[in-house]
Amino acid sequence: MITVHHLNNSRSQRILWLLEELGLEYDLKYYERDPKTMLAPASLRQVHPLGKSPVITDGELTIAESGAIIEYLIERYGNGKLIPPPSTPERLRYTFWLHYAEGSAMPPLLLKLVFDKIEESPMLFLVRPLVMVISKGAKSSFIEPQIKQHLDYQEAELGKSLWFAGNEFTAADIQMSFPLECAASRAGLDTSRPKLMDFLKGIHARPAYQRALERGGAYTP
Ligand SMILES: N[C@@H](CCC(=O)N[C@@H](CS)C(=O)NCC(=O)O)C(=O)O
């Protein structure tokens, strides 16, 4: 039996969604973030040394990293679903987006989150102006232009087909959901990029997405 070690408000929501799309049975083990640090509890390190979510177990196997988990589930249980046929242009696009989501789209979004948190955190009155100058400088000179470049690129790509890998919905769309949801909630993704907003509307309406939310609990990335 597949067990998903699920951290609230996290990337593991994507794995629940994938399992629901594939119609597979799975067990769910819940972990709660520390409300102050937002880190996962130490108990998650007993499942995998990195202590990050998602991580799944399946029999003797323990698999971490969203992209690797998606590849495993699709290959082992997918029966050809949610993946374009091999040696097609769509398959190459699928592989690209599967890696791009965590490898390229997430890093600037994560940097923005870190700098936003720094700006909000309590600090000595005298050091605040200096911290603000450094943080705002990093955001305006590097982080925000990077986010814009990625969102522009994603918007243009969704102008070429209905979904990221082509005209069929695939697991690459599931993988891309998290950076887009993060961008919409805290990095300025809005209706000025209609294709991306339609993408979000489309995935949120999917019954499997809704079922995953019911099982996973509150989700506000
Ligand atoms: N690239 C990894 C990222 C894993 C990751 O950082 N997960 C976050 C949740 S979204 C986490 O576990 N955070 C809690 C912590 O770092 O303690 C993946 O896609 O699986």
PDB file of C-alpha atoms in Angstrom, residues 53 119 131 142 162-163 185 198 211:
ATOM      1  CA  SER A  53       7.389  16.598   2.259  1.00  0.00           C
ATOM      2  CA  GLU A 119      11.195  42.171   6.281  1.00  0.00           C
ATOM      3  CA  VAL A 131      17.948  45.262   6.460  1.00  0.00           C
ATOM      4  CA  PHE A 142      17.151  40.084  -8.979  1.00  0.00           C
ATOM      5  CA  LEU A 162      -4.205  23.756 -23.638  1.00  0.00           C
ATOM      6  CA  TRP A 163      -1.846  22.259 -21.062  1.00  0.00           C
ATOM      7  CA  SER A 185      -0.821  33.871  -3.571  1.00  0.00           C
ATOM      8  CA  ASP A 198      -7.304  30.009 -16.611  1.00  0.00           C
ATOM      9  CA  ARG A 211     -11.002  15.089  -3.529  1.00  0.00           C
TER      10      ARG A 211
END
